[in-house]
Coordinates of C-alpha atoms and ligand atoms in Angstrom, one line a residue:
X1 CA 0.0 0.0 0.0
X2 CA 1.4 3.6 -1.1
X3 CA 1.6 5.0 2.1
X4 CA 0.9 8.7 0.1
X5 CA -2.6 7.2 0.9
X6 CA -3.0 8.3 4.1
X7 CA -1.2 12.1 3.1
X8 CA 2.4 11.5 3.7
X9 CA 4.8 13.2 1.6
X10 CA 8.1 12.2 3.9
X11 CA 7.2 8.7 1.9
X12 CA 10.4 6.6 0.8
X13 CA 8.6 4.1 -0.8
X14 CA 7.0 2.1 2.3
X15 CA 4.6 -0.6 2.1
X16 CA 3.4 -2.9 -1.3
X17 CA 6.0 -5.9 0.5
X18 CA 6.1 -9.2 -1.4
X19 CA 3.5 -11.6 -0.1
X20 CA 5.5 -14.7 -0.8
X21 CA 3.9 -17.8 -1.3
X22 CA 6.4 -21.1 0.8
X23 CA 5.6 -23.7 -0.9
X24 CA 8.3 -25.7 0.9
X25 CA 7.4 -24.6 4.1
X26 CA 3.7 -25.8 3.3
X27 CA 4.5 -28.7 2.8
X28 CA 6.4 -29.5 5.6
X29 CA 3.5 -28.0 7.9
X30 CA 1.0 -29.0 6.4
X31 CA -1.1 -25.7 5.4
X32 CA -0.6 -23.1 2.7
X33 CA 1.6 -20.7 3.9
X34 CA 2.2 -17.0 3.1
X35 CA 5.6 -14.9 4.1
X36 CA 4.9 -11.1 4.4
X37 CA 8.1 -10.2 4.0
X38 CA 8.3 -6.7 5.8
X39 CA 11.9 -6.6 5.5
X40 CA 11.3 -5.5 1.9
X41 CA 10.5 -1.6 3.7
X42 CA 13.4 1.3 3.0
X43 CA 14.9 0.8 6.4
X44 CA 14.4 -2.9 6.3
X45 CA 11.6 -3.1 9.2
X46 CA 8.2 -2.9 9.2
X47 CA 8.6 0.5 11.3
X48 CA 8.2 2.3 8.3
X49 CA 5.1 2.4 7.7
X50 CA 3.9 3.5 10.9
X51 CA 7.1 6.1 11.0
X52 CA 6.5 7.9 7.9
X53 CA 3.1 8.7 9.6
X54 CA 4.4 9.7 13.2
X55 CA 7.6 11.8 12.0
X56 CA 5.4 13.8 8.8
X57 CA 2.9 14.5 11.8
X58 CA 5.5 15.5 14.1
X59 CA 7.1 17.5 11.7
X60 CA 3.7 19.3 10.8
X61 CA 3.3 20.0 14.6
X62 CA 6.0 22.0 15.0
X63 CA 8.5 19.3 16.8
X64 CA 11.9 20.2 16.6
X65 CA 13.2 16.7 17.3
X66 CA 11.5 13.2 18.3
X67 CA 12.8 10.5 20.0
X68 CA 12.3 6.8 20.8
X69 CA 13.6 4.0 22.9
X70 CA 15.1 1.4 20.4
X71 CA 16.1 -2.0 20.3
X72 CA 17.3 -1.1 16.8
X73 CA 14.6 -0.9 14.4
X74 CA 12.3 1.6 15.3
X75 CA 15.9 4.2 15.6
X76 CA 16.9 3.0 12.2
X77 CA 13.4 3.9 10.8
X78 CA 13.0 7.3 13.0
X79 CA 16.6 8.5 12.4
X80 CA 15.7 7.9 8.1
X81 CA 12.3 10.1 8.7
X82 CA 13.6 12.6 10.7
X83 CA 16.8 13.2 8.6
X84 CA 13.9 13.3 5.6
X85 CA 12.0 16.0 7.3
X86 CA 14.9 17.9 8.6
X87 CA 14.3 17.1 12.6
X88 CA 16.7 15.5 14.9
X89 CA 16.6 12.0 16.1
X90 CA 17.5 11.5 19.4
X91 CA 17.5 7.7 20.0
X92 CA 17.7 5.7 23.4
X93 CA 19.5 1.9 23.2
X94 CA 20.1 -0.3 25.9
X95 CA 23.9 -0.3 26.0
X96 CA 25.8 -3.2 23.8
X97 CA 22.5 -5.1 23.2
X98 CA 21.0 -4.1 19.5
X99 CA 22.6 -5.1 16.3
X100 CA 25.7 -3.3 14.5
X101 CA 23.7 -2.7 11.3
X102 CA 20.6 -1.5 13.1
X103 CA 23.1 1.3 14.7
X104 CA 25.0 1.9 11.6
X105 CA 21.8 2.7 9.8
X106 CA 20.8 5.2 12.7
X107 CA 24.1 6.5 12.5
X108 CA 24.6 7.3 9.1
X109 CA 21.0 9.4 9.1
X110 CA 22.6 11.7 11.8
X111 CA 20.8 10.3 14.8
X112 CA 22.1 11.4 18.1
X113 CA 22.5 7.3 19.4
X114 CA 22.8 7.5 22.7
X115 CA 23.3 4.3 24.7
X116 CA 22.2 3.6 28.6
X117 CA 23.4 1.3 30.9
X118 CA 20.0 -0.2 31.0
X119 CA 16.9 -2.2 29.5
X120 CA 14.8 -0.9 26.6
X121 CA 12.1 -0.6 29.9
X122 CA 14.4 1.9 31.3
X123 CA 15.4 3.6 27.2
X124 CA 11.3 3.9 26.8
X125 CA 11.0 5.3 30.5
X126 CA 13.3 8.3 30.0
X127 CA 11.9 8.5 26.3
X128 CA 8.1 9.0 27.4
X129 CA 9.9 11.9 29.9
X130 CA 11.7 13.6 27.0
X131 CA 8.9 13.6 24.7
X132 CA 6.8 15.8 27.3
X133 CA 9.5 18.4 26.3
X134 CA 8.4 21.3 24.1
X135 CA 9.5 20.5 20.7
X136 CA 10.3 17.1 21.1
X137 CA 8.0 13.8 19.8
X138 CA 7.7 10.5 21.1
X139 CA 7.0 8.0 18.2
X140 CA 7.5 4.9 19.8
X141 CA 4.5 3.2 19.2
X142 CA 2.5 3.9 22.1
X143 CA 2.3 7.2 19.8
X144 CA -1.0 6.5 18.1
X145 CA 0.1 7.9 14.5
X146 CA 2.7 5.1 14.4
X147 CA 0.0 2.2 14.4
X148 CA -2.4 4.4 12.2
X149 CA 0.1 3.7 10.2
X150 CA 1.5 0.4 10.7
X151 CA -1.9 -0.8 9.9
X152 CA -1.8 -0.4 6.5
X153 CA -0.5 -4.1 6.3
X154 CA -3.3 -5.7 6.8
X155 CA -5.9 -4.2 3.8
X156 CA -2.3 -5.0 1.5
X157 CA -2.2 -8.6 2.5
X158 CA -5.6 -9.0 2.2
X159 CA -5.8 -7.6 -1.4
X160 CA -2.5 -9.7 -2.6
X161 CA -3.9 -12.6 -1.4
X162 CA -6.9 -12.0 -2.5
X163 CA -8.9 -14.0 0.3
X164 CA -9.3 -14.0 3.9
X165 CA -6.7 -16.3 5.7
X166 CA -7.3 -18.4 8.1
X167 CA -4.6 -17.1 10.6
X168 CA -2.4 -14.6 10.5
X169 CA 1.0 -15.0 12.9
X170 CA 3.5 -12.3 14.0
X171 CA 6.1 -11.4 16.6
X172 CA 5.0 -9.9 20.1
X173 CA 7.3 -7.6 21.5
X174 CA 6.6 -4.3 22.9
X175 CA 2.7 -5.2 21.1
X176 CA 2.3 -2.4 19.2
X177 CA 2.0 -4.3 16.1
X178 CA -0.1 -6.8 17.8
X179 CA -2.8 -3.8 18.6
X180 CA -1.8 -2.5 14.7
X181 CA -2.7 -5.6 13.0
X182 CA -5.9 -6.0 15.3
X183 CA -7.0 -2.7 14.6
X184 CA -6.5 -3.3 10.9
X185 CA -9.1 -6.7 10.5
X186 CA -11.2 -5.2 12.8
X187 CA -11.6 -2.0 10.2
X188 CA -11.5 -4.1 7.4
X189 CA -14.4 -6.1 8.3
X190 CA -13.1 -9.2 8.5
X191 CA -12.5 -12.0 11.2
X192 CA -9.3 -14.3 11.1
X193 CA -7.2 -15.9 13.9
X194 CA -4.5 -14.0 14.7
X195 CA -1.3 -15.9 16.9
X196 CA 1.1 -14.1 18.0
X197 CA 4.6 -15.0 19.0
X198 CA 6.6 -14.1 22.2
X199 CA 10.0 -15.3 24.0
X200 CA 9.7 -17.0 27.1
X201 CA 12.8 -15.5 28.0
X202 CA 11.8 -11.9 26.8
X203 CA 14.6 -9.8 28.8
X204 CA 17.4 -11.1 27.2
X205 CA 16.2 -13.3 24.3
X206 CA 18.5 -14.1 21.3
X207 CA 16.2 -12.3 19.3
X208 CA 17.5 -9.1 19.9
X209 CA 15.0 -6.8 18.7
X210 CA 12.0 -8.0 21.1
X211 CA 14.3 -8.0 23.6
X212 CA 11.5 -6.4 26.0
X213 CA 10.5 -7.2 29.3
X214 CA 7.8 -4.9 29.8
X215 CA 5.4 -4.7 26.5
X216 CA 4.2 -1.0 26.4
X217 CA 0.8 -2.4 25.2
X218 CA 0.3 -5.0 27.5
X219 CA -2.9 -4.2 28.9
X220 CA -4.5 -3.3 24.9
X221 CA -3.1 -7.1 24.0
X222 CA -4.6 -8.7 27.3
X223 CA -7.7 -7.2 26.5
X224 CA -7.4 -8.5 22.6
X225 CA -6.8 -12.4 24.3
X226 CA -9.3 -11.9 26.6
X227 CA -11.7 -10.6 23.4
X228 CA -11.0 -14.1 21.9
X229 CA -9.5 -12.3 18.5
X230 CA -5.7 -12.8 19.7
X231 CA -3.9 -16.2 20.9
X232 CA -0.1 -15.6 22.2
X233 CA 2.2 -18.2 22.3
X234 CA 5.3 -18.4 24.5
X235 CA 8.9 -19.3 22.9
X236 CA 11.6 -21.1 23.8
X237 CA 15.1 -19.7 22.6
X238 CA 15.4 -22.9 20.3
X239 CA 11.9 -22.9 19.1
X240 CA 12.9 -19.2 17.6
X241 CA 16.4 -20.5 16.2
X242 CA 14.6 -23.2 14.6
X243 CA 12.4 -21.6 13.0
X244 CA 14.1 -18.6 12.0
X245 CA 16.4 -21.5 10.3
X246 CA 13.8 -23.1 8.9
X247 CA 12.6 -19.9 6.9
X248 CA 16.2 -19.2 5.6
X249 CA 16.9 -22.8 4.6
X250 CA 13.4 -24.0 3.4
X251 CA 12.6 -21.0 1.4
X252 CA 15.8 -19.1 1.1
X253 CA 13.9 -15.7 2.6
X254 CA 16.2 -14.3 5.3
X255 CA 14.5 -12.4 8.1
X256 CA 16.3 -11.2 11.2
X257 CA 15.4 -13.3 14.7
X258 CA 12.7 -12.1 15.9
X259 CA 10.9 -11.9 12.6
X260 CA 10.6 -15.4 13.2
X261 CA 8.5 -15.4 16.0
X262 CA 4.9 -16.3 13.9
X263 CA 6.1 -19.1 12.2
X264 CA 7.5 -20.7 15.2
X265 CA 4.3 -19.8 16.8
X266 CA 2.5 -22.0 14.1
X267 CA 4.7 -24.8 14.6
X268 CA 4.5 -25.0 18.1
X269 CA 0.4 -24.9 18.1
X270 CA 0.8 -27.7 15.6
X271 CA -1.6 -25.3 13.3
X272 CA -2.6 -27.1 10.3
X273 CA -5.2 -26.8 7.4
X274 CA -6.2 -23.6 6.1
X275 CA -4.3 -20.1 4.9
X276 CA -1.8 -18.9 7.1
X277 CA 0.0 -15.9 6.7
X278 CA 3.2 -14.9 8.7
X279 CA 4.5 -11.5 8.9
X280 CA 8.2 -11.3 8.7
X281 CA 8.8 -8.1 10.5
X282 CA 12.9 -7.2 9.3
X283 CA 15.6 -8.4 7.1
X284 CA 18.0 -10.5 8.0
X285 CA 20.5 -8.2 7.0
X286 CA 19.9 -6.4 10.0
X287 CA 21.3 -9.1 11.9
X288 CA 24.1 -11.0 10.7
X289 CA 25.7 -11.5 13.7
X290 CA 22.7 -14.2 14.6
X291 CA 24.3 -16.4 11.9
X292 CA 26.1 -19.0 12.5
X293 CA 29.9 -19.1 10.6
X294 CA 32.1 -22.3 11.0
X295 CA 34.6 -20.1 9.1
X296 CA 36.5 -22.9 7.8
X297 CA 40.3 -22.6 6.9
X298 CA 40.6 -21.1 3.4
X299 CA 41.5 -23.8 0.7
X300 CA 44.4 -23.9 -2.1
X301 CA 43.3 -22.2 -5.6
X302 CA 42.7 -26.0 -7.0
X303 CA 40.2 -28.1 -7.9
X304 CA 40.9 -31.1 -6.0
X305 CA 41.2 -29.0 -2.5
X306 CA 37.9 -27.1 -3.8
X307 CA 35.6 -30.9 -4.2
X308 CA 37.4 -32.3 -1.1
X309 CA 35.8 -29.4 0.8
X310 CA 32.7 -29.8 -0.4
X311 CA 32.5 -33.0 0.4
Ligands
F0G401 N1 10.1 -7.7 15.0 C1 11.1 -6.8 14.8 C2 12.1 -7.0 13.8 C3 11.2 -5.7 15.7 O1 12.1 -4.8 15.5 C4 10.2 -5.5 16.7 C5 10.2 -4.4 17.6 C6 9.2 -6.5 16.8 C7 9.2 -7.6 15.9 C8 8.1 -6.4 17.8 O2 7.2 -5.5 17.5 O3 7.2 -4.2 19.7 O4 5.4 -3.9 18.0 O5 5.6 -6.0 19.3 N2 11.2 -3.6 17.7 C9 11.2 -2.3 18.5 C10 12.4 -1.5 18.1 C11 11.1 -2.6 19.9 O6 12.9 -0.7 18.9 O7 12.8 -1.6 17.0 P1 6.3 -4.9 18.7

């Protein structure tokens, strides 16, 4: 979806992600399974298309600078929009714990990065203080512009598939995507399970980016489970590796940890029979330090050493 839709001009060509079909992958679970592959977005996240939203807003009223609490993404994505609409991005990371790229990108836009010796709970904290300042923003997403905009994922998946799926699995974090995709079916109309996917050990899970131990929405996603239109499943750290393997090697579409989440999600609940689609939420070139690298002794320039190492 052209997120010019919904009136931005800060657009950098957000939304209309692939909606690829994994045929492999259905076959091995047993349903027909979709990959929405939000890593496809200009930063590489699916932050973008709430971002655009919350920064072009921000910008419009007057801020001067926003800022967010960031386990990576949501810094790269604000530090692109603000550098866009000429603000300052003033980012808050928990010290040592996001990914190299996910910095660099922040980084190179000319975000002020600044790194606590703390949790993303504590980087959120100080970020909900310093966007009560005059001419500062918050647009993490408990800043409603950023899931007005994030929303926009669902009416796109719907319209490439072209039918109503049956469930429709994603990460669970911080939750503001959770409440995003909710809000979405429920203004388009339309019914479907949605399962959503958290660690078990959420403070300092492998998956870097929902590395959360407090989800800001919390009480908006209890009320969605308790509402019977959201299921959440807990994670182990292998279930996650697994899967996020699984994806890479079955499919060949590489998604960073986290992104992972929904499909492991599916296979834990054994979910079979139906539609499913599972939204892959970053690129795994954001995090290429997840990836395992037996980095072998280079061989000699010849043809013999060349088949003997492959075996
Ligand atoms: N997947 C990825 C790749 C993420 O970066 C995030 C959150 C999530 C899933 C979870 O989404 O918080 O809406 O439930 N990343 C935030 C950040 C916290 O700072 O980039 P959620």
């Amino acid at each position: 979806m052209d997120m010019t839709a919904v009136g931005s001009r800060l657009t950098l060509g957000e939304g209309s992600t692939p909606l690829v079909p994994a045929r492999r992958l259905s076959q091995q679970l047993g349903l027909d399974l979709y990959l929405k592959t939000e890593g496809a977005n200009p930063t590489g996240s699916f932050k973008d298309r709430g971002m655009v939203v919350a920064v072009e807003r921000a910008r419009d009223a007057g801020a001067v600078a926003v800022v967010c609490a960031s386990t990576g993404n949501t810094a790269a994505s604000a530090a692109a929009y603000a550098a866009r609409a000429g603000l300052r991005a003033i980012v808050l990371t928990p010290a040592g714990a996001i990914a190299n790229a996910k910095r660099a990108q922040a980084l190179a836009a000319g975000a002020r990065l600044i790194e606590i010796r703390g949790t993303f709970d504590d980087a959120l904290r100080l970020c909900r203080e310093l966007g009560e300042r005059d001419g500062y923003r918050l647009v993490n997403s408990v800043n409603p512009d950023r899931v007005e905009g994030q929303k926009s994922v669902v009416p796109e998946l719907l319209e490439q598939l072209g039918a109503i799926p049956d469930v429709v699995a994603l990460p669970y974090g911080g939750g503001g995507n959770v409440s995003a995709v909710a809000t979405g079916f429920a203004e388009a109309g339309v019914t479907t399970r949605i399962i959503v996917g958290q660690a078990a050990e959420r403070a300092t899970t492998w998956a870097s980016a929902i590395r959360i131990g407090e989800p800001a929405h919390r009480e908006n996603v209890e009320k969605l489970i308790a509402a019977g239109r959201v299921e959440v499943v807990t994670l182990s750290e292998t279930e996650l590796r697994d899967a996020w393997q699984l994806i890479a090697t079955s499919e060949g579409v590489f998604c960073e940890p986290a992104s992972a989440a929904g499909v492991a999600a599916l296979v834990q609940l054994g979910v079979s029979g139906g539609t499913a689609v599972c939204i892959l939420t970053g690129h795994g070139l954001k995090d290429t330090g997840a990836v395992a690298d037996p980095a072998a002794e280079p061989v000699e320039p010849t043809l013999a050493a060349v088949l003997e190492a492959v075996g």
